[in-house]
Coordinates of C-alpha atoms and ligand atoms in Angstrom, one line a residue:
X1 CA 53.7 79.7 108.5
X2 CA 52.0 76.3 108.5
X3 CA 53.7 72.9 108.5
X4 CA 51.9 69.9 107.2
X5 CA 52.6 67.2 109.8
X6 CA 52.3 64.3 107.4
X7 CA 54.5 65.7 104.6
X8 CA 56.6 68.2 106.7
X9 CA 55.9 70.8 103.9
X10 CA 56.3 74.4 105.0
X11 CA 53.8 76.9 103.7
X12 CA 53.8 80.7 103.9
X13 CA 51.1 82.9 102.3
X14 CA 52.3 86.5 103.0
X15 CA 55.4 88.7 102.5
X16 CA 57.3 90.5 105.3
X17 CA 56.9 94.1 104.3
X18 CA 56.9 97.3 106.4
X19 CA 57.2 95.2 109.6
X20 CA 54.1 93.2 109.0
X21 CA 52.9 90.1 107.2
X22 CA 51.0 91.3 104.1
X23 CA 49.0 89.5 101.5
X24 CA 50.7 89.1 98.1
X25 CA 49.3 91.0 95.1
X26 CA 48.8 87.8 93.0
X27 CA 48.2 84.1 93.6
X28 CA 51.5 83.0 91.9
X29 CA 53.5 80.5 94.0
X30 CA 57.0 79.3 94.3
X31 CA 57.5 75.6 95.1
X32 CA 61.0 74.9 96.5
X33 CA 62.3 71.4 95.8
X34 CA 64.6 69.1 97.9
X35 CA 67.7 68.8 95.7
X36 CA 68.6 65.4 97.3
X37 CA 65.1 63.8 96.8
X38 CA 63.3 66.0 94.2
X39 CA 60.4 66.2 96.6
X40 CA 58.5 69.5 97.1
X41 CA 59.4 71.2 100.3
X42 CA 56.6 73.6 100.6
X43 CA 55.1 76.7 99.0
X44 CA 55.5 80.5 99.3
X45 CA 54.0 83.4 97.3
X46 CA 56.0 84.6 94.3
X47 CA 56.6 88.3 94.4
X48 CA 55.2 90.5 91.5
X49 CA 56.0 94.1 90.6
X50 CA 53.2 95.4 92.9
X51 CA 54.8 93.6 95.9
X52 CA 58.1 95.2 95.0
X53 CA 56.3 98.6 94.9
X54 CA 54.9 97.9 98.4
X55 CA 58.3 96.9 99.7
X56 CA 60.1 99.9 98.2
X57 CA 57.4 102.2 99.5
X58 CA 57.9 100.8 103.0
X59 CA 61.7 101.0 102.9
X60 CA 61.5 104.5 101.5
X61 CA 59.1 105.7 104.2
X62 CA 61.3 104.4 106.9
X63 CA 64.4 105.8 105.4
X64 CA 62.8 109.2 104.8
X65 CA 61.4 109.5 108.4
X66 CA 63.4 112.5 109.8
X67 CA 63.5 111.0 113.3
X68 CA 63.7 107.3 112.1
X69 CA 66.3 104.6 111.6
X70 CA 68.6 106.6 109.3
X71 CA 68.9 109.4 111.9
X72 CA 69.6 107.1 114.8
X73 CA 73.0 107.1 116.5
X74 CA 74.8 104.1 114.9
X75 CA 75.3 102.5 118.3
X76 CA 71.5 102.3 118.7
X77 CA 71.3 100.5 115.3
X78 CA 74.1 98.2 116.5
X79 CA 71.8 97.1 119.4
X80 CA 69.1 96.1 116.9
X81 CA 71.7 94.2 114.8
X82 CA 72.8 92.3 117.8
X83 CA 69.2 91.4 118.7
X84 CA 68.8 90.2 115.1
X85 CA 72.0 88.0 115.4
X86 CA 70.5 86.4 118.5
X87 CA 67.2 85.7 116.8
X88 CA 69.0 84.1 113.9
X89 CA 71.2 82.0 116.1
X90 CA 68.1 80.6 117.9
X91 CA 67.0 79.2 114.6
X92 CA 70.4 77.8 113.6
X93 CA 69.4 74.2 113.1
X94 CA 66.3 75.1 111.1
X95 CA 68.4 77.4 108.8
X96 CA 70.8 74.6 108.1
X97 CA 68.0 72.2 107.4
X98 CA 66.1 74.5 105.0
X99 CA 69.2 75.7 103.1
X100 CA 70.6 72.2 102.7
X101 CA 67.3 70.8 101.5
X102 CA 66.8 73.5 98.9
X103 CA 70.2 73.9 97.4
X104 CA 72.0 70.6 98.3
X105 CA 74.7 72.2 100.3
X106 CA 76.0 69.4 102.7
X107 CA 74.9 70.1 106.2
X108 CA 78.5 70.0 107.4
X109 CA 79.3 73.0 105.1
X110 CA 76.0 74.8 105.9
X111 CA 76.7 74.6 109.6
X112 CA 80.0 76.5 109.0
X113 CA 78.9 79.0 106.4
X114 CA 75.1 79.5 106.4
X115 CA 74.8 79.8 110.2
X116 CA 77.5 81.2 112.5
X117 CA 79.1 83.0 109.5
X118 CA 76.2 85.3 108.7
X119 CA 75.8 86.3 112.4
X120 CA 79.5 86.8 112.7
X121 CA 79.2 89.3 109.8
X122 CA 76.2 90.9 111.5
X123 CA 78.1 91.3 114.8
X124 CA 81.2 92.5 113.0
X125 CA 79.2 95.4 111.4
X126 CA 77.4 96.1 114.7
X127 CA 80.9 96.6 116.1
X128 CA 81.9 98.9 113.3
X129 CA 78.7 100.9 113.8
X130 CA 79.6 101.4 117.4
X131 CA 83.0 102.8 116.5
X132 CA 82.2 104.7 113.3
X133 CA 82.3 108.4 113.4
X134 CA 79.8 110.1 111.1
X135 CA 81.4 113.6 111.0
X136 CA 85.0 114.5 110.6
X137 CA 85.8 118.2 110.9
X138 CA 88.8 119.6 108.9
X139 CA 90.4 123.0 108.7
X140 CA 90.0 124.4 105.2
X141 CA 93.0 125.3 103.2
X142 CA 91.3 128.7 102.4
X143 CA 90.1 129.2 106.0
X144 CA 87.0 128.1 107.9
X145 CA 86.0 124.7 108.9
X146 CA 84.7 121.8 106.8
X147 CA 82.5 118.9 108.0
X148 CA 82.8 115.7 106.0
X149 CA 79.7 113.8 106.9
X150 CA 79.1 110.1 106.2
X151 CA 75.4 109.6 105.4
X152 CA 73.5 106.4 104.6
X153 CA 73.1 105.7 100.9
X154 CA 69.4 105.2 101.1
X155 CA 67.1 102.4 100.0
X156 CA 69.0 99.3 99.0
X157 CA 67.9 96.6 96.6
X158 CA 69.7 93.5 97.8
X159 CA 69.6 90.6 95.4
X160 CA 71.1 87.2 96.4
X161 CA 71.8 83.9 94.6
X162 CA 70.9 80.4 95.8
X163 CA 74.3 79.0 96.6
X164 CA 74.9 80.6 100.0
X165 CA 71.6 82.4 100.4
X166 CA 72.0 83.5 104.0
X167 CA 75.7 84.4 104.0
X168 CA 75.4 86.4 100.8
X169 CA 72.3 88.2 101.9
X170 CA 74.0 89.1 105.1
X171 CA 77.0 90.5 103.2
X172 CA 74.5 93.2 102.2
X173 CA 72.1 93.5 105.1
X174 CA 74.7 93.9 107.8
X175 CA 76.7 96.9 106.4
X176 CA 73.5 98.5 105.1
X177 CA 72.0 98.4 108.6
X178 CA 75.1 99.7 110.2
X179 CA 75.2 102.6 107.7
X180 CA 71.5 103.4 108.4
X181 CA 70.1 102.3 105.0
X182 CA 66.8 100.4 104.6
X183 CA 66.5 97.3 102.3
X184 CA 64.3 95.4 100.0
X185 CA 65.8 91.9 100.0
X186 CA 65.0 89.7 97.0
X187 CA 66.0 86.1 97.5
X188 CA 66.4 83.6 94.6
X189 CA 63.3 81.5 93.9
X190 CA 65.4 78.3 94.6
X191 CA 66.0 79.3 98.2
X192 CA 63.0 80.9 99.8
X193 CA 62.3 79.0 102.9
X194 CA 65.4 80.2 104.7
X195 CA 64.5 83.8 103.6
X196 CA 61.2 83.4 105.5
X197 CA 63.1 82.1 108.5
X198 CA 65.2 85.3 108.3
X199 CA 62.0 87.4 108.1
X200 CA 60.7 85.7 111.2
X201 CA 63.9 86.5 113.0
X202 CA 63.7 90.1 111.9
X203 CA 60.2 90.3 113.2
X204 CA 61.1 88.7 116.6
X205 CA 64.2 91.0 116.9
X206 CA 61.9 94.0 116.6
X207 CA 63.9 95.5 113.8
X208 CA 62.0 98.8 113.1
X209 CA 59.2 98.4 110.6
X210 CA 60.4 98.9 107.0
X211 CA 64.1 98.5 107.6
X212 CA 64.3 95.1 106.0
X213 CA 61.5 93.9 103.6
X214 CA 61.7 90.5 102.0
X215 CA 60.1 89.6 98.7
X216 CA 61.2 86.3 97.0
X217 CA 60.8 86.6 93.2
X218 CA 62.3 85.7 89.9
X219 CA 64.4 87.5 87.2
X220 CA 61.9 89.9 85.7
X221 CA 60.8 91.1 89.1
X222 CA 64.4 91.4 90.2
X223 CA 65.1 93.6 87.1
X224 CA 62.0 95.7 88.1
X225 CA 63.5 96.2 91.6
X226 CA 66.9 97.2 90.2
X227 CA 65.3 100.0 88.1
X228 CA 62.7 101.1 90.7
X229 CA 62.7 104.9 91.1
X230 CA 62.5 104.5 94.9
X231 CA 65.8 102.6 95.1
X232 CA 69.1 104.4 95.7
X233 CA 71.7 101.6 95.6
X234 CA 71.9 98.1 94.3
X235 CA 73.9 95.2 95.8
X236 CA 73.9 92.0 93.7
X237 CA 75.6 88.6 93.9
X238 CA 75.0 86.2 91.1
X239 CA 76.2 85.4 87.6
X240 CA 78.3 87.6 85.4
X241 CA 75.6 87.7 82.7
X242 CA 73.0 89.0 85.1
X243 CA 75.6 91.4 86.6
X244 CA 76.3 92.9 83.2
X245 CA 72.6 93.6 82.7
X246 CA 72.2 95.1 86.2
X247 CA 75.3 97.2 85.6
X248 CA 73.8 98.6 82.3
X249 CA 70.6 99.6 84.1
X250 CA 72.5 101.2 87.0
X251 CA 74.8 102.9 84.5
X252 CA 71.8 104.5 82.7
X253 CA 70.3 105.5 86.1
X254 CA 73.6 106.6 87.6
X255 CA 72.7 104.4 90.5
X256 CA 75.6 103.0 92.7
X257 CA 76.0 99.3 92.4
X258 CA 78.1 96.5 94.0
X259 CA 78.5 93.4 91.9
X260 CA 79.9 90.1 93.2
X261 CA 79.9 87.8 90.1
X262 CA 81.4 84.6 88.8
X263 CA 84.9 83.2 89.0
X264 CA 87.3 80.7 87.5
X265 CA 90.1 81.0 90.0
X266 CA 93.5 79.3 90.1
X267 CA 94.8 77.0 92.8
X268 CA 98.6 77.2 92.1
X269 CA 100.7 74.3 93.5
X270 CA 104.3 75.3 93.7
X271 CA 107.0 72.7 93.1
X272 CA 107.7 72.2 96.8
X273 CA 104.0 71.5 97.7
X274 CA 103.5 68.7 100.2
X275 CA 100.9 66.5 98.5
X276 CA 100.1 64.6 101.7
X277 CA 96.4 65.1 101.6
X278 CA 95.9 64.1 105.2
X279 CA 97.7 67.4 105.9
X280 CA 96.3 69.8 103.2
X281 CA 93.2 67.9 102.1
X282 CA 90.7 69.8 104.2
X283 CA 92.0 73.2 103.0
X284 CA 92.3 72.1 99.4
X285 CA 88.8 70.7 99.5
X286 CA 87.4 74.0 100.9
X287 CA 89.2 76.1 98.3
X288 CA 88.5 73.9 95.2
X289 CA 85.2 72.0 95.7
X290 CA 83.3 73.7 98.5
X291 CA 79.5 73.4 98.3
X292 CA 79.5 70.8 95.5
X293 CA 81.6 73.2 93.4
X294 CA 78.8 75.8 93.5
X295 CA 81.0 78.5 95.1
X296 CA 82.1 81.6 93.2
X297 CA 85.6 81.9 94.6
X298 CA 86.9 78.3 94.5
X299 CA 90.1 77.5 92.5
X300 CA 88.8 75.1 89.9
X301 CA 91.8 75.6 87.7
X302 CA 94.5 73.6 89.5
X303 CA 97.9 74.7 88.1
X304 CA 100.7 72.1 88.7
X305 CA 104.4 72.2 87.8
X306 CA 105.4 69.9 84.9
X307 CA 108.1 68.4 87.2
X308 CA 105.4 66.9 89.5
X309 CA 102.4 66.9 87.1
X310 CA 101.8 63.1 87.1
X311 CA 102.1 63.0 90.9
X312 CA 99.5 65.8 91.2
X313 CA 97.1 64.1 88.8
X314 CA 97.4 60.9 90.9
X315 CA 96.9 62.7 94.2
X316 CA 93.9 64.7 93.0
X317 CA 92.3 61.7 91.3
X318 CA 92.5 59.6 94.5
X319 CA 91.4 62.5 96.6
X320 CA 88.3 63.4 94.5
X321 CA 87.4 59.7 93.9
X322 CA 87.4 59.2 97.6
X323 CA 84.9 62.0 98.5
X324 CA 81.7 61.0 100.1
X325 CA 78.8 61.8 97.7
X326 CA 75.3 61.7 99.3
X327 CA 72.2 63.3 100.6
X328 CA 72.9 66.8 101.7
X329 CA 71.3 66.1 105.1
X330 CA 73.8 63.3 105.9
X331 CA 76.5 64.8 108.2
X332 CA 79.1 62.5 106.5
X333 CA 78.4 63.9 103.0
X334 CA 81.1 66.0 101.3
X335 CA 79.5 66.3 97.9
X336 CA 75.8 66.7 97.8
X337 CA 73.5 67.2 94.7
X338 CA 73.5 70.2 92.4
X339 CA 70.9 72.8 93.4
X340 CA 68.6 72.3 90.5
X341 CA 68.1 70.0 87.5
X342 CA 69.1 72.8 85.2
X343 CA 72.4 73.2 87.1
X344 CA 73.2 69.5 86.8
X345 CA 72.5 69.7 83.1
X346 CA 74.9 72.6 82.8
X347 CA 77.6 70.6 84.7
X348 CA 77.0 67.5 82.5
X349 CA 77.2 69.5 79.4
X350 CA 80.6 71.0 80.5
X351 CA 81.8 67.4 81.2
X352 CA 80.8 66.4 77.6
X353 CA 82.6 69.5 76.3
X354 CA 85.8 68.6 78.3
X355 CA 85.8 65.1 76.7
X356 CA 85.1 66.6 73.2
X357 CA 88.0 69.0 73.7
X358 CA 90.3 66.0 74.3
X359 CA 90.9 66.5 78.1
X360 CA 91.7 63.3 80.0
X361 CA 89.0 62.5 82.6
X362 CA 90.7 60.6 85.4
X363 CA 87.7 60.2 87.7
X364 CA 83.9 60.9 87.9
X365 CA 81.9 62.2 85.0
X366 CA 78.7 60.2 85.5
X367 CA 75.7 60.2 87.8
X368 CA 76.5 58.2 90.9
X369 CA 75.3 54.6 90.8
X370 CA 72.2 53.9 92.9
X371 CA 70.9 57.4 93.0
X372 CA 68.0 57.8 90.7
X373 CA 66.5 60.7 92.7
X374 CA 68.4 63.9 93.4
X375 CA 70.5 66.0 91.1
X376 CA 73.8 64.3 91.7
X377 CA 76.8 64.3 89.6
X378 CA 80.1 62.6 90.5
X379 CA 83.0 64.9 91.4
X380 CA 85.2 64.9 88.3
X381 CA 88.8 65.6 87.5
X382 CA 90.1 66.5 84.0
X383 CA 93.9 66.2 83.4
X384 CA 95.9 67.5 80.4
X385 CA 93.7 70.6 80.1
X386 CA 94.8 73.5 78.0
X387 CA 94.0 76.9 79.6
X388 CA 92.3 77.9 76.3
X389 CA 89.8 75.0 76.6
X390 CA 86.2 76.0 77.5
X391 CA 86.4 73.9 80.7
X392 CA 89.3 76.1 81.8
X393 CA 87.7 79.4 80.8
X394 CA 84.1 79.2 81.7
X395 CA 82.6 78.9 85.2
X396 CA 81.1 75.4 85.5
X397 CA 79.7 75.9 89.0
X398 CA 79.9 72.2 89.8
X399 CA 82.4 69.6 91.2
X400 CA 84.7 69.6 88.2
X401 CA 88.4 70.3 88.5
X402 CA 90.8 71.0 85.6
X403 CA 94.5 70.2 86.1
X404 CA 96.7 72.4 84.0
X405 CA 100.5 72.0 83.7
X406 CA 103.0 74.9 83.9
X407 CA 106.7 75.2 83.2
X408 CA 108.0 77.7 85.7
X409 CA 106.6 80.4 88.1
X410 CA 106.3 83.0 85.4
X411 CA 104.3 80.5 83.3
X412 CA 102.1 79.7 86.3
X413 CA 101.4 83.4 86.9
X414 CA 100.7 84.0 83.2
X415 CA 98.2 81.1 83.1
X416 CA 96.5 82.1 86.3
X417 CA 96.1 85.7 85.0
X418 CA 94.9 84.5 81.6
X419 CA 91.2 84.4 82.6
X420 CA 88.2 86.6 82.1
X421 CA 87.6 86.4 85.8
X422 CA 89.6 87.4 89.0
X423 CA 87.8 86.6 92.2
X424 CA 89.7 84.1 94.4
X425 CA 92.7 81.8 94.3
X426 CA 95.2 80.0 96.3
X427 CA 99.0 79.2 96.3
X428 CA 100.1 76.0 97.9
X429 CA 103.7 75.7 99.1
X430 CA 106.0 74.8 102.0
X431 CA 107.5 78.2 101.8
X432 CA 105.0 80.9 102.9
X433 CA 107.3 83.8 101.7
X434 CA 107.4 82.3 98.2
X435 CA 103.7 81.8 98.3
X436 CA 103.1 85.4 99.2
X437 CA 105.4 86.6 96.4
X438 CA 103.4 84.5 93.8
X439 CA 100.0 85.5 95.4
X440 CA 100.8 89.2 95.0
X441 CA 101.3 88.7 91.2
X442 CA 97.9 87.3 90.6
X443 CA 95.2 89.6 89.1
X444 CA 92.4 88.8 91.6
X445 CA 90.4 90.5 94.3
X446 CA 91.2 87.9 97.0
X447 CA 93.8 85.1 97.3
X448 CA 95.2 82.8 100.0
X449 CA 98.5 81.1 100.8
X450 CA 97.8 77.5 101.9
X451 CA 94.3 78.5 102.9
X452 CA 91.3 80.4 101.7
X453 CA 88.2 81.6 103.5
X454 CA 86.6 85.1 103.0
X455 CA 86.9 86.7 106.5
X456 CA 84.3 89.2 107.6
X457 CA 87.1 91.6 108.6
X458 CA 88.6 91.8 105.1
X459 CA 87.2 93.1 101.8
X460 CA 85.9 90.4 99.4
X461 CA 85.1 90.9 95.7
X462 CA 86.6 90.6 92.3
X463 CA 88.3 92.2 89.4
X464 CA 87.6 91.9 85.6
X465 CA 84.4 89.9 85.0
X466 CA 84.1 88.9 88.6
X467 CA 82.6 92.2 89.6
X468 CA 82.7 95.8 90.9
X469 CA 83.3 97.0 94.5
X470 CA 83.9 95.1 97.7
X471 CA 81.8 93.5 100.4
X472 CA 82.9 92.7 104.0
X473 CA 85.4 94.6 106.0
X474 CA 85.2 98.4 106.6
X475 CA 85.4 98.7 102.8
X476 CA 82.0 96.9 102.7
X477 CA 80.5 99.6 105.0
X478 CA 81.8 102.4 102.8
X479 CA 79.7 101.0 99.9
X480 CA 76.5 102.0 101.8
X481 CA 77.6 105.5 102.7
X482 CA 77.4 108.8 100.8
X483 CA 79.9 111.6 101.6
X484 CA 78.6 115.1 102.1
X485 CA 80.9 118.1 102.6
X486 CA 79.6 121.2 104.5
X487 CA 81.8 124.3 104.5
X488 CA 81.3 126.5 107.6
Ligands
NAD501 P1 71.7 84.6 88.6 O1 72.5 85.7 88.2 O2 70.9 83.8 87.7 O3 70.7 85.0 89.8 C1 71.1 85.6 91.0 C2 70.0 86.4 91.5 O4 69.6 87.5 90.6 C3 68.7 85.6 91.8 O5 68.0 86.1 92.9 C4 67.9 86.0 90.5 O6 66.5 85.8 90.7 C5 68.2 87.4 90.3 N1 68.1 87.9 88.9 C6 68.3 87.2 87.8 N2 68.2 88.0 86.7 C7 68.0 89.2 87.2 C8 67.9 90.5 86.6 N3 68.0 90.7 85.3 N4 67.8 91.6 87.4 C9 67.8 91.5 88.7 N5 67.9 90.3 89.4 C10 68.0 89.2 88.6 O7 72.8 83.6 89.4 P2 72.5 82.3 90.1 O8 72.4 81.2 89.1 O9 71.4 82.4 91.1 O10 73.9 82.1 91.0 C11 75.0 81.5 90.5 C12 76.0 82.6 90.1 O11 76.3 83.5 91.1 C13 77.4 82.0 89.7 O12 77.8 82.5 88.5 C14 78.3 82.4 90.8 O13 79.6 82.4 90.5 C15 77.7 83.6 91.2 N6 78.1 83.9 92.6 C16 79.0 84.9 92.8 C17 79.4 85.2 94.1 C18 80.4 86.3 94.5 O14 80.4 86.7 95.6 N7 81.1 86.8 93.5 C19 78.9 84.4 95.2 C20 78.0 83.4 94.9 C21 77.6 83.2 93.6

């Protein structure tokens, strides 16, 4: 790595493959841009198919080594994972700076979720590796003994999006390491500098050569990785459209795949909700607007009872209008810029659609005054939204909330479930039992009562167009294991 002192630009010219820094196969480059200032942040090589070949070959050789990583006692792998967690923690501030610069996540949010959280996931799976028993012996119904062995799935292609690049990469790396798999990690081109920091931490932690290989690249090269003959399992987080295309490839190849895709979750306010936002504001913010609305699980469809609808509209309008919009590096910022110019255009086009559909915009909708650099858009609230409207059905992936009225609990459940997606959601009430009863009726992979945060100990993932399979928790480890039965 080199850093230009005058411009503070960070440059890398190699990939981390097979435990060393190797030259790229082409001279193509990726230039990450600061989302708050539109200034270039540095330059890294862009992976091509030949670099993926090299990375898969390295991962394959390490996995296939009969006395190598995959054959180790899981407790020994746990030691490596804990060393890696320590090496990542040492770089905490730099991770936060790089991620926030590249994708606009406010530093206050990055400090909670892009550092600390990924290493909690890594340590959680190191703990599971220490406990997990690879062989269970059963008595056969027809006599004899049967060993049921849990074996690592093999070489994993791990593909992450730009919104939480470190956390979402670690959702794959940690269970794969615990299981004894090896990986080719393909970060998104928008967030590459943090991926290099991770590669440096992997190097420092002396993770055995070839266990984790990192090649930043774009869509076509990602697709090449998914269909590579040396890959045994695919783990993907990203858009539903890309997930469908990856699923088609994996279906054809009969290759196991985990897909964490988009969402359009519901935040259901029950009629007894306490709208004092000094009490519930923090939780509500985290579960509806986190990371500038660029979070897959947030409840951007806010369902409010008719009996209190105008009160809810007023409370949300005041709440959202009062959010601090600013440079992602400012610790006071609550809403930073969109990650890319294209992402801002997407959000603005949904705002135009909302207005054309006749929804009532009660705050936001423009670019904030005085910010002519950075991909900012004001946090926006639409009231009087019909659940059939495009802004209620499609994932906007920006700070735009739609407020939808419901008649009674059955109507709220019907509207919440009337979605192509099913990833997250929340229920807000003074009565936790009532909240639990409503939450259990929602068709979604995860949901919270008066709070929401994916916990490393619990499975996370979606139903319907939100994906296939689960990450996190012991369930997330199972996705990286194969079962073999030996009769004896
Ligand atoms: P995206 O699907 O465009 O890209 C995601 C990753 O896949 C990137 O690394 C990209 O380079 C790669 N990619 C793109 N096309 C590919 C292909 N055909 N084959 C292989 N790899 C390919 O998504 P994005 O715009 O980066 O991320 C935003 C989306 O991710 C949103 O829809 C959001 O909801 C979703 N997301 C889901 C979760 C979840 O856990 N469910 C979490 C975060 C983001």
